[in-house]
mmCIF file of C-alpha atoms in Angstrom:
data_model
loop_
_atom_site.group_PDB
_atom_site.id
_atom_site.type_symbol
_atom_site.label_atom_id
_atom_site.label_comp_id
_atom_site.label_asym_id
_atom_site.label_seq_id
_atom_site.Cartn_x
_atom_site.Cartn_y
_atom_site.Cartn_z
ATOM 1 C CA MET A 1 99.483 150.534 55.005
ATOM 2 C CA ALA A 2 97.948 147.599 53.402
ATOM 3 C CA GLU A 3 94.349 146.875 54.142
ATOM 4 C CA THR A 4 92.526 143.848 53.415
ATOM 5 C CA PRO A 5 88.661 143.291 53.150
ATOM 6 C CA ASP A 6 86.512 142.364 56.278
ATOM 7 C CA MET A 7 85.031 138.958 54.729
ATOM 8 C CA SER A 8 82.457 139.171 57.682
ATOM 9 C CA SER A 9 80.380 141.942 55.899
ATOM 10 C CA SER A 10 79.784 139.674 52.949
ATOM 11 C CA LEU A 11 78.985 136.470 54.534
ATOM 12 C CA LYS A 12 75.840 135.278 56.442
ATOM 13 C CA SER A 13 76.925 132.700 58.434
ATOM 14 C CA PHE A 14 75.430 130.312 61.107
ATOM 15 C CA VAL A 15 79.377 130.122 62.513
ATOM 16 C CA ARG A 16 80.299 133.317 64.861
ATOM 17 C CA ALA A 17 83.222 135.253 63.041
ATOM 18 C CA PRO A 18 86.335 134.772 64.549
ATOM 19 C CA SER A 19 88.037 137.199 66.750
ATOM 20 C CA VAL A 20 90.623 139.614 65.951
ATOM 21 C CA PHE A 21 93.665 138.589 66.093
ATOM 22 C CA ASP A 22 97.030 140.487 67.928
ATOM 23 C CA GLY A 23 99.312 137.755 68.548
ATOM 24 C CA LYS A 24 97.754 135.930 71.752
ATOM 25 C CA ASP A 25 95.731 132.522 71.602
ATOM 26 C CA TYR A 26 97.205 131.751 68.873
ATOM 27 C CA ASP A 27 95.649 128.052 68.999
ATOM 28 C CA THR A 28 91.945 129.690 69.494
ATOM 29 C CA TRP A 29 92.033 131.900 66.663
ATOM 30 C CA ILE A 30 93.217 129.554 64.100
ATOM 31 C CA ARG A 31 90.616 126.966 65.037
ATOM 32 C CA GLN A 32 87.811 129.637 64.903
ATOM 33 C CA VAL A 33 88.894 130.577 61.022
ATOM 34 C CA LYS A 34 89.161 127.565 59.958
ATOM 35 C CA LEU A 35 85.685 126.603 61.229
ATOM 36 C CA TYR A 36 84.426 129.652 59.857
ATOM 37 C CA ILE A 37 86.163 128.961 56.395
ATOM 38 C CA ARG A 38 84.948 125.491 56.549
ATOM 39 C CA ALA A 39 81.411 127.039 57.078
ATOM 40 C CA ASN A 40 81.799 129.159 54.044
ATOM 41 C CA HIS A 41 83.492 126.518 52.168
ATOM 42 C CA THR A 42 80.997 127.335 49.161
ATOM 43 C CA MET A 43 82.363 131.486 48.905
ATOM 44 C CA ILE A 44 85.960 130.958 50.590
ATOM 45 C CA SER A 45 87.036 128.098 48.076
ATOM 46 C CA THR A 46 90.459 129.477 46.524
ATOM 47 C CA ASP A 47 93.676 129.851 48.216
ATOM 48 C CA ASP A 48 93.620 133.177 47.832
ATOM 49 C CA LYS A 49 90.124 133.686 49.387
ATOM 50 C CA LYS A 50 91.141 131.566 52.295
ATOM 51 C CA ILE A 51 94.179 133.848 52.934
ATOM 52 C CA LEU A 52 92.539 136.968 52.621
ATOM 53 C CA CYS A 53 89.765 135.487 55.526
ATOM 54 C CA PHE A 54 92.790 135.081 57.879
ATOM 55 C CA LEU A 55 94.476 138.525 57.144
ATOM 56 C CA SER A 56 91.084 140.067 57.067
ATOM 57 C CA TYR A 57 90.701 138.464 61.303
ATOM 58 C CA MET A 58 94.563 139.959 61.980
ATOM 59 C CA GLY A 59 94.065 143.247 63.938
ATOM 60 C CA GLY A 60 97.088 145.582 66.033
ATOM 61 C CA GLY A 61 100.339 143.927 67.620
ATOM 62 C CA ILE A 62 102.281 141.888 65.813
ATOM 63 C CA ALA A 63 99.916 140.024 64.124
ATOM 64 C CA GLY A 64 98.968 143.534 62.201
ATOM 65 C CA THR A 65 102.619 143.883 61.837
ATOM 66 C CA TRP A 66 103.120 140.616 60.195
ATOM 67 C CA LYS A 67 99.859 141.013 58.073
ATOM 68 C CA ASN A 68 101.388 143.955 56.643
ATOM 69 C CA ASN A 69 104.456 142.901 55.712
ATOM 70 C CA PHE A 70 103.071 139.660 54.269
ATOM 71 C CA ILE A 71 100.724 141.820 51.917
ATOM 72 C CA ASN A 72 103.309 143.932 51.109
ATOM 73 C CA SER A 73 105.790 141.059 49.860
ATOM 74 C CA LYS A 74 102.987 140.071 47.384
ATOM 75 C CA LEU A 75 101.846 142.659 46.295
ATOM 76 C CA ALA A 76 105.066 144.228 45.684
ATOM 77 C CA ASN A 77 105.014 143.125 42.237
ATOM 78 C CA GLU A 78 101.972 144.546 40.443
ATOM 79 C CA GLU A 79 101.770 141.820 37.829
ATOM 80 C CA ASN A 80 100.593 139.518 40.951
ATOM 81 C CA ASP A 81 97.321 141.605 40.580
ATOM 82 C CA GLU A 82 96.483 139.314 37.519
ATOM 83 C CA LEU A 83 97.241 135.804 39.219
ATOM 84 C CA GLU A 84 94.978 133.949 40.294
ATOM 85 C CA ASN A 85 96.776 132.837 43.414
ATOM 86 C CA ALA A 86 98.326 135.923 44.082
ATOM 87 C CA PHE A 87 98.746 135.347 47.989
ATOM 88 C CA GLY A 88 100.403 132.116 46.829
ATOM 89 C CA ASP A 89 99.724 128.244 48.007
ATOM 90 C CA TYR A 90 97.210 127.971 51.346
ATOM 91 C CA GLU A 91 98.730 125.461 52.786
ATOM 92 C CA ALA A 92 102.648 127.146 52.772
ATOM 93 C CA PHE A 93 100.586 130.282 54.058
ATOM 94 C CA LEU A 94 99.508 128.060 57.024
ATOM 95 C CA GLU A 95 103.360 127.063 57.719
ATOM 96 C CA LYS A 96 104.249 130.476 58.035
ATOM 97 C CA LEU A 97 101.541 131.440 60.422
ATOM 98 C CA ASP A 98 102.867 128.461 62.863
ATOM 99 C CA GLU A 99 106.483 129.135 62.491
ATOM 100 C CA SER A 100 105.708 132.795 63.628
ATOM 101 C CA PHE A 101 103.079 132.434 66.280
ATOM 102 C CA ARG A 102 102.956 129.169 67.216
ATOM 103 C CA ASP A 103 104.513 128.118 70.858
ATOM 104 C CA PRO A 104 107.862 126.338 69.885
ATOM 105 C CA ASN A 105 107.639 124.384 73.093
ATOM 106 C CA GLU A 106 104.048 123.661 72.648
ATOM 107 C CA ARG A 107 104.303 119.935 72.134
ATOM 108 C CA ASP A 108 106.665 119.592 75.170
ATOM 109 C CA LYS A 109 103.886 121.759 77.027
ATOM 110 C CA ALA A 110 101.110 119.412 76.392
ATOM 111 C CA LEU A 111 102.982 116.450 76.911
ATOM 112 C CA THR A 112 103.653 117.652 80.830
ATOM 113 C CA LYS A 113 99.913 119.077 80.955
ATOM 114 C CA ILE A 114 98.623 115.287 79.650
ATOM 115 C CA GLU A 115 100.829 113.532 82.626
ATOM 116 C CA GLN A 116 99.094 115.946 84.818
ATOM 117 C CA LEU A 117 95.727 115.823 83.504
ATOM 118 C CA LYS A 118 93.421 113.749 86.209
ATOM 119 C CA GLN A 119 89.694 112.786 85.806
ATOM 120 C CA GLY A 120 88.988 113.313 89.541
ATOM 121 C CA GLY A 121 85.710 114.018 90.299
ATOM 122 C CA ARG A 122 84.170 115.342 86.841
ATOM 123 C CA SER A 123 82.803 113.245 84.175
ATOM 124 C CA ALA A 124 85.071 110.854 81.311
ATOM 125 C CA THR A 125 83.387 113.083 78.932
ATOM 126 C CA ASP A 126 84.408 116.523 80.173
ATOM 127 C CA PHE A 127 87.701 114.814 81.153
ATOM 128 C CA PHE A 128 88.125 113.844 77.209
ATOM 129 C CA VAL A 129 87.392 117.285 75.984
ATOM 130 C CA ASP A 130 90.861 118.721 77.972
ATOM 131 C CA PHE A 131 92.540 115.256 76.528
ATOM 132 C CA GLU A 132 91.831 115.635 72.785
ATOM 133 C CA ILE A 133 92.979 118.916 72.832
ATOM 134 C CA LEU A 134 96.413 118.212 74.445
ATOM 135 C CA ARG A 135 97.076 115.106 72.532
ATOM 136 C CA ARG A 136 96.596 117.001 69.026
ATOM 137 C CA ARG A 137 99.048 119.482 70.374
ATOM 138 C CA ALA A 138 101.369 117.202 71.671
ATOM 139 C CA GLY A 139 101.394 115.380 68.300
ATOM 140 C CA LEU A 140 99.298 112.083 69.499
ATOM 141 C CA GLY A 141 97.156 112.124 66.805
ATOM 142 C CA ASP A 142 97.826 109.023 65.099
ATOM 143 C CA ARG A 143 97.292 105.086 65.589
ATOM 144 C CA ALA A 144 100.836 104.850 65.982
ATOM 145 C CA HIS A 145 100.932 106.462 69.579
ATOM 146 C CA ASP A 146 97.628 104.146 71.034
ATOM 147 C CA MET A 147 99.795 102.683 73.159
ATOM 148 C CA HIS A 148 101.026 105.804 74.983
ATOM 149 C CA LEU A 149 97.576 107.366 75.086
ATOM 150 C CA ILE A 150 96.394 104.262 76.726
ATOM 151 C CA LYS A 151 99.049 104.280 79.379
ATOM 152 C CA TYR A 152 97.803 107.769 79.925
ATOM 153 C CA LEU A 153 94.536 106.513 80.680
ATOM 154 C CA LYS A 154 95.067 104.277 82.991
ATOM 155 C CA MET A 155 97.109 106.683 84.755
ATOM 156 C CA ASN A 156 94.439 109.219 85.053
ATOM 157 C CA ILE A 157 91.325 108.079 84.526
ATOM 158 C CA ARG A 158 89.324 107.135 87.915
ATOM 159 C CA LYS A 159 90.904 103.593 89.150
ATOM 160 C CA ASP A 160 87.335 102.314 89.746
ATOM 161 C CA ILE A 161 86.549 102.827 86.169
ATOM 162 C CA VAL A 162 90.281 101.747 84.740
ATOM 163 C CA ASN A 163 89.532 98.366 87.252
ATOM 164 C CA GLN A 164 86.507 98.148 85.199
ATOM 165 C CA VAL A 165 87.832 98.254 81.806
ATOM 166 C CA PHE A 166 90.582 95.482 82.662
ATOM 167 C CA GLN A 167 87.788 93.191 83.679
ATOM 168 C CA THR A 168 85.994 93.264 80.413
ATOM 169 C CA THR A 169 86.059 90.021 78.581
ATOM 170 C CA ASP A 170 86.791 91.776 75.688
ATOM 171 C CA MET A 171 89.106 94.599 76.670
ATOM 172 C CA PRO A 172 89.861 97.179 73.798
ATOM 173 C CA ARG A 173 93.508 97.439 72.309
ATOM 174 C CA THR A 174 92.990 100.606 70.582
ATOM 175 C CA TYR A 175 92.734 104.458 72.202
ATOM 176 C CA GLU A 176 89.587 105.151 70.483
ATOM 177 C CA GLY A 177 88.230 101.611 72.154
ATOM 178 C CA TRP A 178 89.380 102.585 75.611
ATOM 179 C CA LYS A 179 87.848 105.908 75.226
ATOM 180 C CA ASP A 180 84.261 104.937 74.262
ATOM 181 C CA LEU A 181 84.193 102.099 76.736
ATOM 182 C CA ILE A 182 85.484 104.797 79.989
ATOM 183 C CA VAL A 183 83.062 107.225 78.557
ATOM 184 C CA LYS A 184 80.307 104.248 78.774
ATOM 185 C CA LEU A 185 81.259 103.167 81.884
ATOM 186 C CA ASP A 186 81.371 106.582 83.832
ATOM 187 C CA ASN A 187 77.893 107.489 82.480
ATOM 188 C CA LEU A 188 76.771 104.115 83.929
ATOM 189 C CA ARG A 189 78.745 105.283 87.305
ATOM 190 C CA ILE A 190 76.943 108.539 86.965
ATOM 191 C CA GLU A 191 73.434 107.324 86.462
ATOM 192 C CA ARG A 192 73.868 104.859 89.121
ATOM 193 C CA ASP A 193 75.205 107.465 92.080
ATOM 194 C CA GLU A 194 72.173 109.694 90.699
ATOM 195 C CA PHE A 195 69.489 106.835 91.208
ATOM 196 C CA PHE A 196 70.920 105.998 94.683
ATOM 197 C CA LYS A 197 71.163 109.788 95.697
ATOM 198 C CA ASN A 198 67.559 110.353 94.296
ATOM 199 C CA LEU A 199 65.908 107.218 96.318
ATOM 200 C CA SER A 200 67.988 108.106 99.319
ATOM 201 C CA ASN A 201 66.470 111.927 98.978
ATOM 202 C CA SER A 202 62.981 110.133 98.812
ATOM 203 C CA ARG A 203 63.360 107.729 101.673
ATOM 204 C CA THR A 204 64.385 110.651 103.997
ATOM 205 C CA GLN A 205 61.406 112.418 103.010
ATOM 206 C CA THR A 206 58.993 109.737 103.308
ATOM 207 C CA MET A 207 60.569 109.675 107.115
ATOM 208 C CA LEU A 208 59.852 113.233 107.560
ATOM 209 C CA THR A 209 56.499 113.170 106.489
ATOM 210 C CA GLN A 210 55.551 109.893 108.768
ATOM 211 C CA LYS A 211 56.676 111.772 111.818
#
């Protein structure tokens, strides 16, 4: 069985080491490893080192089998040991991972979730945490998709906030513009509600003490 070095043993990072991947929750795992590589870019700088980092955080199950098959295929030729990039191109490696572990229906599922994602009683800031993840999974990360993203915001953000956006003299035309304005207006709403809530509690307390 092929073995890979434990990258965490030689690195002192302020970013938490990734979890060991067993074939489940692929998206979370690959983000963890990419973040870890970026945080330690001075040491994990070459394609080989980046690929080795990924391999070192692949454990049992289908992920372990995939890792061992990949390593064996690359090391089958002993001459590879002398090559600077014995494990190949990093971007090509990421594509192989995606082909093997990413859900082929991920885009359609993400689009469905975007349509169903409502702000409800939570803050716009919290809403956009989920919305940003879903829009990237749905492949809506370019400016060319702004009209579609704005449509989803009109449908899913609180109606009072959307109405305020329409009433602005310089209504934004981009997704980022809508996002920034929505968060700003919603924060003002929360601040206003908190003020009147505290004011009401203060008046109630004053009335009780006067009795």
